[in-house]
Coordinates of C-alpha atoms in Angstrom, one line a residue:
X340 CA -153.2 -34.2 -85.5
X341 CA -156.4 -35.9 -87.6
X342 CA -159.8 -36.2 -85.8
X343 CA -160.9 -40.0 -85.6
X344 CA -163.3 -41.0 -88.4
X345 CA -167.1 -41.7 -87.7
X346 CA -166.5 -45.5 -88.0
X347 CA -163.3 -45.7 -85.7
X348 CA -165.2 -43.2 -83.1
X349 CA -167.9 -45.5 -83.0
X350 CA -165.1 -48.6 -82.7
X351 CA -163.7 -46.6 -79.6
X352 CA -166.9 -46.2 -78.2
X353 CA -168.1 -49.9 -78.0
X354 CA -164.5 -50.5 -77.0
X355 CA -165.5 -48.2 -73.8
X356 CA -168.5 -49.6 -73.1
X357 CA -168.0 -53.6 -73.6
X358 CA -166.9 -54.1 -69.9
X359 CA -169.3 -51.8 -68.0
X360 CA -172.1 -52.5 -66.3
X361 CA -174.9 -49.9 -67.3
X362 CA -178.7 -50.2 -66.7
X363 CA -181.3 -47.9 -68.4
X364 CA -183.7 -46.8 -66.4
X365 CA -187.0 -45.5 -67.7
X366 CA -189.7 -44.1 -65.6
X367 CA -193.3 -44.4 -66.6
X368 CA -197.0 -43.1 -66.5
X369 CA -199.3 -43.9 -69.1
X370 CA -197.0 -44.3 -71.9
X371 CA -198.3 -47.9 -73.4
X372 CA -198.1 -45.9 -77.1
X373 CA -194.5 -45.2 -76.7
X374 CA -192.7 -47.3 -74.3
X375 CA -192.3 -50.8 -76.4
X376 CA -190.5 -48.8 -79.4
X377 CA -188.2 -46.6 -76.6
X378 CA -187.4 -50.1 -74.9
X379 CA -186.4 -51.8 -78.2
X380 CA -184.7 -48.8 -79.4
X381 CA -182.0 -48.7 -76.4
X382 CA -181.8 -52.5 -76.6
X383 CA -180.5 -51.9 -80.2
X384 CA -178.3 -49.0 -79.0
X385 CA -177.2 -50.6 -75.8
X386 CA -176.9 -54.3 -76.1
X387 CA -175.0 -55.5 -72.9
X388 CA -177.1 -52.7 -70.9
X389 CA -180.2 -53.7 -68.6
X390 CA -183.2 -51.9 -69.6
X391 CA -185.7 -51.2 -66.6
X392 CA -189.3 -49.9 -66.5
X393 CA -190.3 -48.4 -63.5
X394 CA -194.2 -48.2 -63.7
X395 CA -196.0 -45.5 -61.6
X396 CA -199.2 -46.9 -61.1
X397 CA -200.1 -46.8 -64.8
X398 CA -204.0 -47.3 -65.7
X399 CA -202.7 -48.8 -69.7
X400 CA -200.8 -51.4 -70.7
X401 CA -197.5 -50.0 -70.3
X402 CA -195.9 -52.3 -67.8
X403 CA -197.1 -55.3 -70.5
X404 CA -195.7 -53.7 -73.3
X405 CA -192.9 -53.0 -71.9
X406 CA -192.5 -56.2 -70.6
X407 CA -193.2 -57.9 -73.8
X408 CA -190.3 -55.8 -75.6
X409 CA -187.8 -57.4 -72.8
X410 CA -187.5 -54.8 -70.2
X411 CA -187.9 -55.9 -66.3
X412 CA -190.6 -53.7 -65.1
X413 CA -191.0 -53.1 -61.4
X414 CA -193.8 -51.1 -60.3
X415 CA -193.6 -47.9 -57.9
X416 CA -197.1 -47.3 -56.2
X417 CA -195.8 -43.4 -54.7
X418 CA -197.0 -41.3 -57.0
X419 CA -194.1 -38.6 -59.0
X420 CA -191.1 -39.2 -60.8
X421 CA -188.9 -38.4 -58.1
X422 CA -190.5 -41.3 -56.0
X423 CA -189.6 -43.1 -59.0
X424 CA -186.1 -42.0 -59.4
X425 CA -185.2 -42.3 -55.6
X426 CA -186.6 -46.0 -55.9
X427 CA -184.4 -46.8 -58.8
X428 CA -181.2 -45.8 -57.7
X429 CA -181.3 -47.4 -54.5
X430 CA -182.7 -51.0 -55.6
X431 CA -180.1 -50.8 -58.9
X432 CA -176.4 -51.0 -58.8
X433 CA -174.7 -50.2 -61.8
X434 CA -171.0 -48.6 -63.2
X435 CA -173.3 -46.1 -65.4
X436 CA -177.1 -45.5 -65.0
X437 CA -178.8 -43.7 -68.2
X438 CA -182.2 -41.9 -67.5
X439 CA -184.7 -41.0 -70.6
X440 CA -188.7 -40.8 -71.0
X441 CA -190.8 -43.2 -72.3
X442 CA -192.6 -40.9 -74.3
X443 CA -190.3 -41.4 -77.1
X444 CA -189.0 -37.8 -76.9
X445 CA -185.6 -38.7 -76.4
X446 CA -183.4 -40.8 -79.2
X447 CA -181.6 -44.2 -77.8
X448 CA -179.0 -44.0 -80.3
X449 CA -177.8 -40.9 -78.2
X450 CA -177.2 -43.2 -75.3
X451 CA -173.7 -44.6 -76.3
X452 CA -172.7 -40.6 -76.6
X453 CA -173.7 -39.6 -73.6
X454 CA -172.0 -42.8 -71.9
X455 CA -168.7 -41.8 -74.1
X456 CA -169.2 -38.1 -72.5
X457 CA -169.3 -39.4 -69.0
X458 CA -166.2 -41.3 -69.5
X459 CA -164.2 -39.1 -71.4
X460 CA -164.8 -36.4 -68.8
X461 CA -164.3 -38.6 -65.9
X462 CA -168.0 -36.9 -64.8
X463 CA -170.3 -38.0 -62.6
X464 CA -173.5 -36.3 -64.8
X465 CA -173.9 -35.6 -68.3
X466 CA -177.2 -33.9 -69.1
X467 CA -178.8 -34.1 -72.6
X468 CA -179.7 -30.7 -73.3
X469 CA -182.3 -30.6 -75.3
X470 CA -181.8 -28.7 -79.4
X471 CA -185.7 -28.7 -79.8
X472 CA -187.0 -27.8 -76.4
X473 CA -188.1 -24.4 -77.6
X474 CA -191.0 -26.2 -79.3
X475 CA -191.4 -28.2 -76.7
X476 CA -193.7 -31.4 -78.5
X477 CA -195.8 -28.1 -79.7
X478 CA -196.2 -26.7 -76.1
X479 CA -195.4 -23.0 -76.4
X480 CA -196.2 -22.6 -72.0
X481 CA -193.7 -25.0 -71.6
X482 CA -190.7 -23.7 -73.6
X483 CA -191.6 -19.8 -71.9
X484 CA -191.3 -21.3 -68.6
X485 CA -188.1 -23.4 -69.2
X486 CA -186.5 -20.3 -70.3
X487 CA -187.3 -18.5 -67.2
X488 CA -186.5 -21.2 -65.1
X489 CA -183.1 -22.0 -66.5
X490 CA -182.4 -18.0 -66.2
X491 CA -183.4 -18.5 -62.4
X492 CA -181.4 -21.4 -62.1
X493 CA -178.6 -20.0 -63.1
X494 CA -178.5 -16.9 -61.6
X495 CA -179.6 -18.6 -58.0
X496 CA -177.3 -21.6 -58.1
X497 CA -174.8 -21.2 -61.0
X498 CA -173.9 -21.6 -64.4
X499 CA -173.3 -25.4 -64.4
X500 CA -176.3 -26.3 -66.4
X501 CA -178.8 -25.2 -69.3
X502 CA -181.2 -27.0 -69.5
X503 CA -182.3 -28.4 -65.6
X504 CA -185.5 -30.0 -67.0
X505 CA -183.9 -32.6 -69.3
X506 CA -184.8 -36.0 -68.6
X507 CA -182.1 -37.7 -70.1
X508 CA -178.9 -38.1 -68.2
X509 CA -176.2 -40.3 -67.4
X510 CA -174.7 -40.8 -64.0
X511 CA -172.1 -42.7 -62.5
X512 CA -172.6 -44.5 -59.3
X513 CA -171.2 -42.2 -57.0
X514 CA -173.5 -39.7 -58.1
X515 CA -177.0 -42.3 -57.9
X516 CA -175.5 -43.5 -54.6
X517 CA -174.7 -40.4 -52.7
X518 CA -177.8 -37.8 -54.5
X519 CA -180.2 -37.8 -52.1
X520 CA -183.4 -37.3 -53.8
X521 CA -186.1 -35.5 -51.3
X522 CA -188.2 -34.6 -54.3
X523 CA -191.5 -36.4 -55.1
X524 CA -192.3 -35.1 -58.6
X525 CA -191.2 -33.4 -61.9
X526 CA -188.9 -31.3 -59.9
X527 CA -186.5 -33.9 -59.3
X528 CA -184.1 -32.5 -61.9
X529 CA -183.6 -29.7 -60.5
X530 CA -182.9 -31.4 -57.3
X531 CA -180.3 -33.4 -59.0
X532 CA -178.8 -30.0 -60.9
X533 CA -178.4 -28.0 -57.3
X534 CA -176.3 -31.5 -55.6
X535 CA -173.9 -31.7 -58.6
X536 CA -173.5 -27.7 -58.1
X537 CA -173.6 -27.4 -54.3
X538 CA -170.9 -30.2 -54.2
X539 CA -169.0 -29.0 -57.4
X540 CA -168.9 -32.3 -58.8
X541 CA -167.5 -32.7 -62.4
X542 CA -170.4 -32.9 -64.6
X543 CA -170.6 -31.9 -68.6
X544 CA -173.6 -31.3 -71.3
X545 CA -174.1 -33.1 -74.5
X546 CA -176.5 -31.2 -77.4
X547 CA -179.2 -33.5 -78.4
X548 CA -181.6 -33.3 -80.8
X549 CA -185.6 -33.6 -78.5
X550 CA -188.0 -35.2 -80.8
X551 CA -192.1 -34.8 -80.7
X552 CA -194.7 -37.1 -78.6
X553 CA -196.5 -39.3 -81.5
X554 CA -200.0 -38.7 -82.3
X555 CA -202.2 -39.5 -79.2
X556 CA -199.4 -39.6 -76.6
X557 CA -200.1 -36.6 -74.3
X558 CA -197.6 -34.9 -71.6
X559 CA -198.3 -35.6 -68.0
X560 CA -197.0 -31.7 -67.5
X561 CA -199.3 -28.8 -66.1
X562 CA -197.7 -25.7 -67.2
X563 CA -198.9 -23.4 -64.2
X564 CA -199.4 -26.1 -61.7
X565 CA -196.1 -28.0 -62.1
X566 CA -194.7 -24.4 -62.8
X567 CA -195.7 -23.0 -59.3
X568 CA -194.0 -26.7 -57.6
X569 CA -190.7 -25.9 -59.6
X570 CA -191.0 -22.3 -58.1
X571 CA -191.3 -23.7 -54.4
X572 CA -188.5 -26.0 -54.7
X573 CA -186.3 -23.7 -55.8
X574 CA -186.9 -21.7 -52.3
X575 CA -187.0 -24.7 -50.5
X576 CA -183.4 -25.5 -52.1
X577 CA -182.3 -21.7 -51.8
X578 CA -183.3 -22.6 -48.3
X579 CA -181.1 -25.6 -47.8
X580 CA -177.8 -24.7 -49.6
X581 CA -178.0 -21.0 -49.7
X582 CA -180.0 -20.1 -46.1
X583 CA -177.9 -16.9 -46.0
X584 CA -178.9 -15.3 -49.3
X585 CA -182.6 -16.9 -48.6
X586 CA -183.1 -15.2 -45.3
X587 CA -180.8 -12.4 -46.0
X588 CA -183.7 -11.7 -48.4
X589 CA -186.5 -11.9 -46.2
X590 CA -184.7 -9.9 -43.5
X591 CA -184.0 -7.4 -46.2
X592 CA -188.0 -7.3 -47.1
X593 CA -188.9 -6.9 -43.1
X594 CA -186.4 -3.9 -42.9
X595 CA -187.6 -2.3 -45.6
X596 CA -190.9 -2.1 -44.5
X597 CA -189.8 -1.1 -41.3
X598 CA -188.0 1.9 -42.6
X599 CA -191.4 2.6 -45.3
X600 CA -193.4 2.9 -41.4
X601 CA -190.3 4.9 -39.2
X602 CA -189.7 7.3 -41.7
X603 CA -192.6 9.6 -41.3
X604 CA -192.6 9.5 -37.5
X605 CA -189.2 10.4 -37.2
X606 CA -189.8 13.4 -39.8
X607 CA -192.5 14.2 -37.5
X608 CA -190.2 13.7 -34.3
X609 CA -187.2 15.7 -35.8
X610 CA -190.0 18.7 -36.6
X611 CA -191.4 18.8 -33.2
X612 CA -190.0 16.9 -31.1
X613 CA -193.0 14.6 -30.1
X614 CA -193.5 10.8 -31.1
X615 CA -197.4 11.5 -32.3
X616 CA -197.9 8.4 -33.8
X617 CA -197.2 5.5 -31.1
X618 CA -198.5 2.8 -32.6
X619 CA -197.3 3.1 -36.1
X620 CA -193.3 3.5 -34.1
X621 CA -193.8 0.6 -32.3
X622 CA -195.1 -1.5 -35.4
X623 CA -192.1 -0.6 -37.4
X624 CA -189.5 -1.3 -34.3
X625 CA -191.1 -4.9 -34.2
X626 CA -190.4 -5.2 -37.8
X627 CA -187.0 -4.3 -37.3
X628 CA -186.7 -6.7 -34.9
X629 CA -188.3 -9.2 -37.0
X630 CA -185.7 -8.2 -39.9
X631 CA -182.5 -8.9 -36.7
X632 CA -184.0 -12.2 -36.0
X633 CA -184.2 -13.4 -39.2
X634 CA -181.5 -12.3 -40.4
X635 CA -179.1 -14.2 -37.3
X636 CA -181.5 -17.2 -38.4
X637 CA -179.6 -17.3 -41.8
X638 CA -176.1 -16.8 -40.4
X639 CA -177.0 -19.5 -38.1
X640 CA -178.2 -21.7 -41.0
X641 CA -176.0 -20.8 -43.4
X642 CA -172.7 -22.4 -40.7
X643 CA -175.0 -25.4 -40.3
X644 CA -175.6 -25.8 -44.2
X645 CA -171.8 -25.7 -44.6
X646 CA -171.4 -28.4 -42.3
X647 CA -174.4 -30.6 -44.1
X648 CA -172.3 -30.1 -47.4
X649 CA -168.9 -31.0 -46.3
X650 CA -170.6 -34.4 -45.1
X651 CA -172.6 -34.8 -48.1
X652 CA -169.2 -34.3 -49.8
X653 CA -167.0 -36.4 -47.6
X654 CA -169.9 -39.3 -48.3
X655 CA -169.3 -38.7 -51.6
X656 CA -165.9 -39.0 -51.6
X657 CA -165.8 -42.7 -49.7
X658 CA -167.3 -44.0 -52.5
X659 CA -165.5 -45.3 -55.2
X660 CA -165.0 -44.1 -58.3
X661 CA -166.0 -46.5 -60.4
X662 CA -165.1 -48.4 -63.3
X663 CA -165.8 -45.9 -66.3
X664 CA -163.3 -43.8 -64.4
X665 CA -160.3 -46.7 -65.0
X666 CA -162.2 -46.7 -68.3
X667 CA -161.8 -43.3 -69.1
X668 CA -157.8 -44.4 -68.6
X669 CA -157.9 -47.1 -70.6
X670 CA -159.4 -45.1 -73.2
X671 CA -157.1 -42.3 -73.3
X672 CA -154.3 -44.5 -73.7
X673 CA -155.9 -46.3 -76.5
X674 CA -156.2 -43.0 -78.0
X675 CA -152.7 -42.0 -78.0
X676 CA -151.6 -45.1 -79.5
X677 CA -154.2 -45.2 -82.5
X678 CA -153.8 -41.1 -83.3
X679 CA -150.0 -42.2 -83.0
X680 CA -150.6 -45.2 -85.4

């Protein structure tokens, strides 16, 4: 069976996407250099799609020039991309939202791909990974950290994902309508990575080539600040969806040190018999009681954590499907009948 040429790939592709509704949604800071060329680009790439520009209190002209290249700008005065992202997927409604920068970083002409991906695989999030990111627009902090960060990720939460960081995504709109965002920053990706993996919702990546900021356009990224954020979501999240293994730890710590202060008094004790050291005993049997309590803490948790995912999930399940699932049908029959042709 012969693969589909590049032009009649291309053919099925508009074909998927002529009868969906899909908004592009693009938040900003600062990024007046950029933003007009990244607006214009997805209008080229995504004709029928609305374009949005959520502004985050930018001190440029981004909001203008954005504007001016025909995007509906609406601005967010909470500071942080997550503010951003949790305002734009409640005020939008949408069959297929697509997230990217306005830094430029990320190609539009990817966007149809990414939308085929999503349909194809009947997934509710397909994440650009990113080919370049080891470069990282010339920033060799961030590329170290995302590599230890993804290593976390996946050894905390699963091997869903590769890249958590990337910003540019497609969703459908069960995903945007059910994901609950509690994030205020740059560490809203992650946030969105642990809900598709603590709800095991179908999701796929897509290999895309990550481009370099233009002269004068500078990242809004801190390596060690926004580093040590990332760090304490990910044990706020271990603390939500995994409160067993996050306690489990702590309890584990306590009882360690508990054994580190016991173990030379009951040397002592089994030598001669006496408890010489009062103080230092009772220390450690307080950290073992510590170690108890936090550890029925997390069994506790961890029954209440399943309960809070089975109603995430059963939310998530009430709402529809969508219509780049019927799509995805449509498609697959059209398929069979040109490969048969």
């Amino acid at each position: 069976m012969s693969r589909p040429a590049s032009g009649d790939r291309a053919a099925m592709t508009h074909a998927l996407l002529e009868d969906l509704d899909i908004a592009v949604l693009l938040p900003c800071y600062n990024e007046a250099q950029t933003i007009g060329e990244v607006v214009t680009g997805f209008r080229a790439a995504l004709p029928t799609a609305r374009i949005y520009v959520y502004d985050n209190n930018s001190t440029d002209s981004t909001a203008l020039r954005a504007a001016l290249a025909g995007a509906t700008v609406v601005r967010e005065r909470r500071q942080g991309k997550g503010n951003v992202v949790r305002r734009m997927f409640s005020d939008i409604d949408a069959d297929i939202y697509v997230m990217a920068d306005g830094d430029g970083t990320y190609a539009a002409p990817d966007a149809p791909e990414l939308i085929r991906t999503l349909i194809t695989e009947g997934a509710d999030m397909v994440v650009g990974t990113r080919r370049g990111v080891r470069a990282d627009a010339g920033r060799q902090g961030h590329a170290f950290g995302n590599r230890i960060f993804n290593t976390l990720y996946r050894s905390l939460f699963g091997n869903d994902f590769s890249d958590i960081f990337s910003g540019y995504r497609a969703f459908s709109r069960r995903f945007a309508k059910s994901f609950p965002a509690v994030s205020g920053g740059f560490e809203i990706e992650t946030e969105m990575s642990v809900h598709a993996s603590r709800l095991r919702l179908p999701v796929a990546e897509l290999e895309l080539d990550y481009g370099r900021r233009p002269e004068g356009s500078h990242s809004k990224l801190s390596t060690f600040r926004d580093g040590a954020r990332i760090l304490w979501m990910f044990a706020m999240l271990m603390k939500e969806t995994r409160p067993f293994t996050f306690f489990g730890a702590i309890s584990g710590g306590f009882m360690g040190l508990s054994l580190v202060f016991m173990a030379p008094v009951l040397m002592a004790y089994f030598r001669t018999g006496l408890v010489d050291r009062m103080p230092t005993w009772v220390f450690s049997l307080v950290l073992m009681m510590i170690s108890f309590l936090v550890f029925s803490v997390g069994l506790i948790l961890d029954s209440l954590a399943r309960a809070r995912a089975e109603q995430l999930r059963i939310h998530y399940m009430n709402l529809p499907a969508g219509r780049h699932v019927r799509s995805a049908r449509n498609a697959g029959d059209k398929a069979v009948r040109h490969l048969a042709a």
